[in-house]
Tab-separated table of C-alpha atoms in Angstrom:
chain	number	residue	atom	x	y	z
A	1	MET	CA	104.532	-13.895	27.052
A	2	SER	CA	100.900	-12.757	26.809
A	3	GLN	CA	99.647	-10.748	29.754
A	4	PRO	CA	96.164	-11.052	31.304
A	5	PHE	CA	93.782	-8.186	30.583
A	6	SER	CA	90.172	-7.202	31.193
A	7	LEU	CA	87.512	-6.099	28.710
A	8	LYS	CA	84.414	-4.069	29.518
A	9	ILE	CA	81.514	-4.588	27.093
A	10	PHE	CA	78.698	-2.044	27.031
A	11	VAL	CA	75.575	-3.201	25.172
A	12	ALA	CA	74.523	0.237	23.994
A	13	THR	CA	71.127	-0.671	22.495
A	14	GLY	CA	70.131	-3.245	25.097
A	15	ASP	CA	70.304	-5.958	22.417
A	16	PRO	CA	73.234	-8.396	22.810
A	17	ASP	CA	73.355	-8.687	19.011
A	18	GLY	CA	73.250	-4.920	18.515
A	19	LEU	CA	75.878	-2.254	19.128
A	20	ARG	CA	78.577	-3.235	21.605
A	21	ILE	CA	81.272	-0.880	22.823
A	22	VAL	CA	84.342	-2.750	24.040
A	23	GLU	CA	87.070	-1.154	26.137
A	24	ARG	CA	90.292	-2.717	27.346
A	25	SER	CA	91.726	-1.998	30.773
A	26	ASN	CA	94.433	0.705	30.870
A	27	TRP	CA	94.127	1.573	27.156
A	28	ILE	CA	93.085	4.710	25.288
A	29	GLY	CA	91.401	2.800	22.453
A	30	LYS	CA	88.013	1.160	22.175
A	31	ALA	CA	86.129	-0.986	19.687
A	32	LEU	CA	82.593	-0.653	18.342
A	33	VAL	CA	80.992	-3.876	17.094
A	34	PHE	CA	77.662	-3.887	15.262
A	35	PRO	CA	75.601	-5.668	12.568
A	36	ARG	CA	75.332	-3.993	9.173
A	37	GLY	CA	71.633	-3.264	9.442
A	38	LEU	CA	72.172	-1.072	12.479
A	39	LEU	CA	74.501	1.442	10.784
A	40	PRO	CA	71.820	4.001	9.740
A	41	SER	CA	70.514	4.302	13.284
A	42	ILE	CA	73.859	4.555	15.117
A	43	LYS	CA	76.108	6.477	12.718
A	44	GLN	CA	75.443	9.789	14.504
A	45	ARG	CA	77.382	8.625	17.535
A	46	ASP	CA	80.522	10.631	18.296
A	47	GLU	CA	82.815	7.646	17.632
A	48	PHE	CA	81.833	7.592	13.938
A	49	ALA	CA	83.194	11.132	13.573
A	50	GLN	CA	86.644	10.044	14.733
A	51	THR	CA	89.648	8.711	12.854
A	52	GLY	CA	89.744	4.926	13.025
A	53	ILE	CA	90.515	1.527	11.539
A	54	TYR	CA	87.696	-0.853	10.593
A	55	ILE	CA	87.071	-4.470	9.599
A	56	LEU	CA	84.061	-5.747	7.646
A	57	ILE	CA	83.129	-9.447	7.832
A	58	GLY	CA	80.579	-11.441	5.870
A	59	PRO	CA	79.916	-14.710	4.021
A	60	ARG	CA	81.703	-15.538	0.798
A	61	PRO	CA	79.282	-15.437	-2.141
A	62	ASP	CA	81.019	-18.264	-4.015
A	63	ALA	CA	81.603	-20.797	-1.237
A	64	ASP	CA	81.298	-21.651	2.429
A	65	GLY	CA	83.220	-19.560	4.924
A	66	GLU	CA	83.738	-15.842	5.390
A	67	MET	CA	85.601	-13.006	3.724
A	68	MET	CA	86.922	-9.761	5.154
A	69	TYR	CA	87.720	-6.195	4.179
A	70	ILE	CA	90.121	-3.939	6.130
A	71	GLY	CA	90.013	-0.169	5.817
A	72	GLU	CA	90.629	3.166	7.507
A	73	GLY	CA	88.772	6.439	7.690
A	74	ASP	CA	89.448	9.990	8.753
A	75	PRO	CA	86.709	9.929	9.942
A	76	VAL	CA	85.251	6.424	9.642
A	77	LYS	CA	81.627	7.483	9.076
A	78	PRO	CA	81.764	8.331	5.323
A	79	ARG	CA	83.793	5.212	4.588
A	80	LEU	CA	81.276	2.962	6.344
A	81	GLU	CA	78.374	4.762	4.646
A	82	SER	CA	80.035	4.110	1.279
A	83	HIS	CA	80.515	0.422	2.067
A	84	TYR	CA	76.902	0.213	3.267
A	85	SER	CA	75.803	1.308	-0.212
A	86	ASN	CA	78.430	-0.385	-2.373
A	87	LYS	CA	79.770	-3.527	-0.687
A	88	ASP	CA	77.202	-6.309	-0.539
A	89	PHE	CA	79.076	-9.094	1.253
A	90	TRP	CA	79.501	-7.779	4.789
A	91	THR	CA	77.075	-8.462	7.608
A	92	ARG	CA	78.995	-7.157	10.637
A	93	ALA	CA	81.661	-4.592	11.374
A	94	VAL	CA	84.134	-3.632	14.066
A	95	PHE	CA	86.137	-0.435	14.210
A	96	PHE	CA	88.701	0.967	16.607
A	97	VAL	CA	89.101	4.586	17.663
A	98	ALA	CA	90.950	6.355	20.449
A	99	GLY	CA	90.561	9.544	22.450
A	100	PRO	CA	90.573	12.865	20.575
A	101	GLY	CA	93.971	13.641	19.061
A	102	HIS	CA	95.448	10.180	19.587
A	103	LEU	CA	95.005	8.890	16.002
A	104	ASN	CA	95.582	10.692	12.715
A	105	LYS	CA	95.404	9.698	9.037
A	106	ALA	CA	98.979	8.369	8.937
A	107	HIS	CA	98.413	6.317	12.095
A	108	VAL	CA	95.372	4.476	10.728
A	109	GLN	CA	97.020	3.972	7.341
A	110	PHE	CA	99.882	2.282	9.186
A	111	LEU	CA	97.438	0.091	11.132
A	112	GLU	CA	95.566	-0.777	7.925
A	113	ALA	CA	98.755	-1.882	6.155
A	114	GLN	CA	99.826	-3.940	9.160
A	115	LEU	CA	96.467	-5.715	9.455
A	116	ILE	CA	96.291	-6.512	5.731
A	117	GLN	CA	99.772	-8.022	5.775
A	118	ARG	CA	99.058	-10.049	8.915
A	119	ALA	CA	95.832	-11.390	7.438
A	120	LYS	CA	97.715	-12.405	4.290
A	121	ASP	CA	100.407	-14.114	6.362
A	122	ALA	CA	97.855	-15.999	8.475
A	123	LYS	CA	95.874	-17.137	5.384
A	124	ARG	CA	92.833	-17.952	7.486
A	125	ILE	CA	90.202	-15.928	5.643
A	126	ARG	CA	89.772	-14.561	2.130
A	127	LEU	CA	90.556	-10.841	1.867
A	128	GLU	CA	88.339	-8.557	-0.209
A	129	ASN	CA	91.153	-5.997	-0.334
A	130	ILE	CA	92.547	-6.038	-3.865
A	131	LYS	CA	96.021	-4.805	-2.983
A	132	ALA	CA	98.181	-4.293	0.061
A	133	GLU	CA	98.445	-0.733	1.304
A	134	ASN	CA	101.846	0.927	1.583
A	135	GLU	CA	102.868	1.872	5.084
A	136	PRO	CA	103.205	5.637	5.626
A	137	THR	CA	106.419	6.968	7.101
A	138	LEU	CA	106.033	7.481	10.848
A	139	SER	CA	108.462	8.874	13.379
A	140	GLU	CA	110.156	6.328	15.605
A	141	ALA	CA	107.968	7.367	18.536
A	142	ASP	CA	104.713	7.232	16.534
A	143	ARG	CA	105.592	3.829	15.112
A	144	ALA	CA	106.259	2.490	18.617
A	145	ASP	CA	102.923	3.873	19.817
A	146	MET	CA	101.055	2.335	16.874
A	147	MET	CA	102.676	-1.067	17.418
A	148	VAL	CA	101.313	-1.009	20.972
A	149	PHE	CA	97.895	0.021	19.605
A	150	LEU	CA	98.090	-2.806	17.055
A	151	ASP	CA	99.012	-5.388	19.698
A	152	HIS	CA	96.021	-4.381	21.813
A	153	MET	CA	93.722	-4.629	18.785
A	154	LEU	CA	95.051	-8.066	17.877
A	155	SER	CA	94.578	-9.338	21.437
A	156	MET	CA	90.943	-8.133	21.469
A	157	LEU	CA	89.826	-9.327	18.029
A	158	PRO	CA	89.621	-13.077	18.841
A	159	VAL	CA	87.412	-12.219	21.829
A	160	LEU	CA	85.193	-10.297	19.396
A	161	GLY	CA	84.933	-13.366	17.145
A	162	ILE	CA	87.597	-12.437	14.567
A	163	SER	CA	90.551	-14.856	14.415
A	164	ALA	CA	91.730	-13.987	10.912
A	165	PHE	CA	95.039	-12.528	12.094
A	166	GLU	CA	96.204	-15.402	14.297
A	167	ILE	CA	99.274	-17.206	13.011
A	168	ALA	CA	99.948	-20.642	14.465
A	169	ARG	CA	103.018	-20.279	16.642
A	170	THR	CA	104.218	-22.226	19.647
A	171	ASN	CA	107.230	-21.291	21.727
A	172	THR	CA	109.681	-23.883	23.045
A	173	THR	CA	108.278	-23.898	26.577
A	174	GLU	CA	104.721	-24.460	25.328
A	175	SER	CA	105.753	-27.164	22.853
A	176	GLN	CA	107.289	-29.234	25.626
A	177	LYS	CA	103.891	-29.434	27.328
A	178	LEU	CA	101.909	-30.391	24.214
A	179	THR	CA	101.084	-33.920	23.124
A	180	LYS	CA	102.384	-34.585	19.622
A	181	LEU	CA	99.735	-36.250	17.478
A	182	PHE	CA	100.042	-38.005	14.136
A	183	CYS	CA	97.611	-38.768	11.328
A	184	SER	CA	98.548	-41.293	8.663
A	185	GLY	CA	97.056	-43.066	5.676
A	186	LYS	CA	97.692	-43.623	1.949
A	187	GLY	CA	101.420	-43.597	2.738
A	188	LEU	CA	101.125	-40.058	4.141
A	189	LYS	CA	101.957	-38.739	7.582
A	190	ALA	CA	101.050	-35.487	9.284
A	191	GLU	CA	101.959	-34.115	12.700
A	192	GLY	CA	99.823	-31.806	14.800
A	193	TYR	CA	98.675	-30.771	18.246
A	194	GLU	CA	95.805	-29.050	20.015
A	195	SER	CA	96.242	-25.436	21.061
A	196	ASN	CA	94.197	-22.443	22.158
A	197	GLN	CA	94.067	-21.370	18.494
A	198	GLY	CA	92.499	-24.631	17.326
A	199	PHE	CA	94.131	-27.774	15.949
A	200	ILE	CA	97.564	-26.999	14.483
A	201	VAL	CA	99.043	-29.080	11.663
A	202	LYS	CA	102.820	-28.714	11.516
A	203	THR	CA	104.994	-27.545	8.641
A	204	ASN	CA	106.132	-30.374	6.299
A	205	SER	CA	103.112	-32.520	7.136
A	206	GLN	CA	101.734	-34.328	4.103
A	207	ALA	CA	98.228	-34.150	2.628
A	208	SER	CA	96.583	-36.356	0.050
A	209	GLY	CA	96.574	-35.191	-3.541
A	210	ALA	CA	93.401	-37.178	-4.220
A	211	ILE	CA	89.974	-36.740	-2.655
A	212	THR	CA	87.099	-39.198	-2.381
A	213	PRO	CA	83.857	-38.743	-4.394
A	214	SER	CA	81.897	-38.360	-1.142
A	215	MET	CA	84.131	-35.483	-0.064
A	216	ARG	CA	83.626	-33.782	-3.424
A	217	ASP	CA	79.849	-34.252	-3.352
A	218	GLN	CA	78.984	-33.860	0.337
A	219	MET	CA	81.705	-31.789	2.024
A	220	ARG	CA	81.591	-28.483	0.163
A	221	GLY	CA	83.039	-26.487	3.067
A	222	ILE	CA	86.067	-28.767	3.460
A	223	LEU	CA	86.602	-28.848	-0.296
A	224	ASP	CA	86.504	-25.052	-0.488
A	225	LEU	CA	88.988	-24.835	2.372
A	226	ARG	CA	91.303	-27.311	0.640
A	227	GLU	CA	91.201	-25.291	-2.574
A	228	ASP	CA	91.962	-22.101	-0.620
A	229	LEU	CA	94.944	-23.743	1.086
A	230	ILE	CA	96.293	-24.796	-2.310
A	231	SER	CA	95.722	-21.407	-3.960
A	232	ASN	CA	97.299	-19.389	-1.129
A	233	GLY	CA	100.341	-21.670	-0.864
A	234	VAL	CA	99.709	-23.303	2.518
A	235	LEU	CA	99.589	-26.614	0.615
A	236	SER	CA	102.318	-27.033	-1.997
A	237	LYS	CA	102.440	-29.775	-4.608
A	238	ALA	CA	104.942	-32.540	-3.811
A	239	GLY	CA	104.742	-35.329	-6.383
A	240	GLU	CA	101.196	-36.691	-6.412
A	241	ASP	CA	100.390	-35.207	-3.023
A	242	TYR	CA	100.839	-31.968	-1.044
A	243	VAL	CA	102.978	-30.714	1.819
A	244	PHE	CA	102.224	-27.984	4.378
A	245	THR	CA	104.536	-25.006	3.902
A	246	GLN	CA	103.710	-23.528	7.325
A	247	ASP	CA	102.036	-24.388	10.595
A	248	TYR	CA	98.299	-23.977	10.044
A	249	SER	CA	95.427	-23.724	12.517
A	250	PHE	CA	92.193	-25.587	11.780
A	251	SER	CA	88.897	-25.161	13.591
A	252	SER	CA	88.852	-28.812	14.696
A	253	PRO	CA	90.930	-32.021	14.561
A	254	SER	CA	88.318	-33.503	12.197
A	255	THR	CA	88.732	-30.690	9.674
A	256	ALA	CA	92.501	-31.112	9.876
A	257	ALA	CA	92.270	-34.896	9.382
A	258	SER	CA	89.892	-34.519	6.426
A	259	ILE	CA	92.314	-32.158	4.673
A	260	VAL	CA	95.238	-34.509	5.335
A	261	LEU	CA	93.452	-37.691	4.242
A	262	GLY	CA	91.272	-36.315	1.438
A	263	ARG	CA	88.115	-37.860	2.875
A	264	SER	CA	85.618	-37.558	5.683
A	265	ALA	CA	87.443	-38.214	8.953
A	266	ASN	CA	86.791	-38.227	12.679
A	267	GLY	CA	89.763	-36.339	14.066
A	268	ARG	CA	89.329	-37.711	17.563
A	269	THR	CA	90.101	-41.219	16.274
A	270	GLU	CA	92.422	-40.408	13.333
A	271	TRP	CA	94.952	-38.377	15.353
A	272	LYS	CA	97.105	-40.564	17.602
A	273	ASP	CA	100.111	-40.091	19.853
A	274	GLN	CA	103.390	-41.990	19.598
A	275	LYS	CA	101.946	-44.820	21.696
A	276	GLY	CA	99.046	-45.292	19.302
A	277	ARG	CA	96.453	-43.794	21.633
A	278	THR	CA	93.751	-41.831	19.838
A	279	LEU	CA	92.965	-38.243	20.718
A	280	LYS	CA	89.643	-39.485	22.098
A	281	GLU	CA	91.438	-41.917	24.427
A	282	ILE	CA	93.888	-39.235	25.541
A	283	GLN	CA	91.085	-36.782	26.322
A	284	THR	CA	89.135	-39.465	28.209
A	285	LEU	CA	92.186	-40.203	30.377
A	286	GLN	CA	92.748	-36.492	30.996
A	287	ALA	CA	89.122	-36.047	32.027
A	288	GLU	CA	89.371	-38.923	34.483
A	289	ALA	CA	92.658	-37.785	35.991
């Protein structure tokens, strides 16, 4: 079960959109978050001279949505300087370091490999990394320490606006409290539910193989997402239509319904419970309770 934790955010430049230094309670690590344009003026800070693991985020050049690059540096400064000159896509960065002597080259290579694999498993954002990195061999004690470091990073990243590593999972206790919702049309049926991660569509749910002209012409973002889900195997061909091969988290019930139905859809009216009540009706009753 997830444990509560506190974060302390220091706005180092006085600009909320500038450099932020984020520390977690009772942890040796910390994160630095900053926009690309600020790198030349902050790279002399001591943290840039340390060994660390970094993530670059920016818009996809070919479509709506974002893409991401994961890397490591010993230290991080020359790697970020290289990406500043040679990688055009990224607009913001976050990197993690620890106190002196706590991280070495093998440690951050391990963290890099773990993050790349988790991003590939989650399939929520396009990776700019061409290949997966091989994990270095760590001692049993070092591996245990790095798994704790990784868990703390993963718990902080959604708070920092990066949800690319979150895999839709619900334990048995949680699932008993959730309202099962269904979306149907064109002979298809999908099951989903609302969660803290977004709107989750369940494994084996169906999605339309055909899309409407209006979706093709006016919903570029949804169309790009649909094509990504097909190319990365979240949606697998089943006859004329598709089936979800895993639980998948969408940003909203409307996005989920549009993918399922192959058209523009209002998720608050398309998703219904077993009694036929729409999500909008359910939420209205919950608000009045």
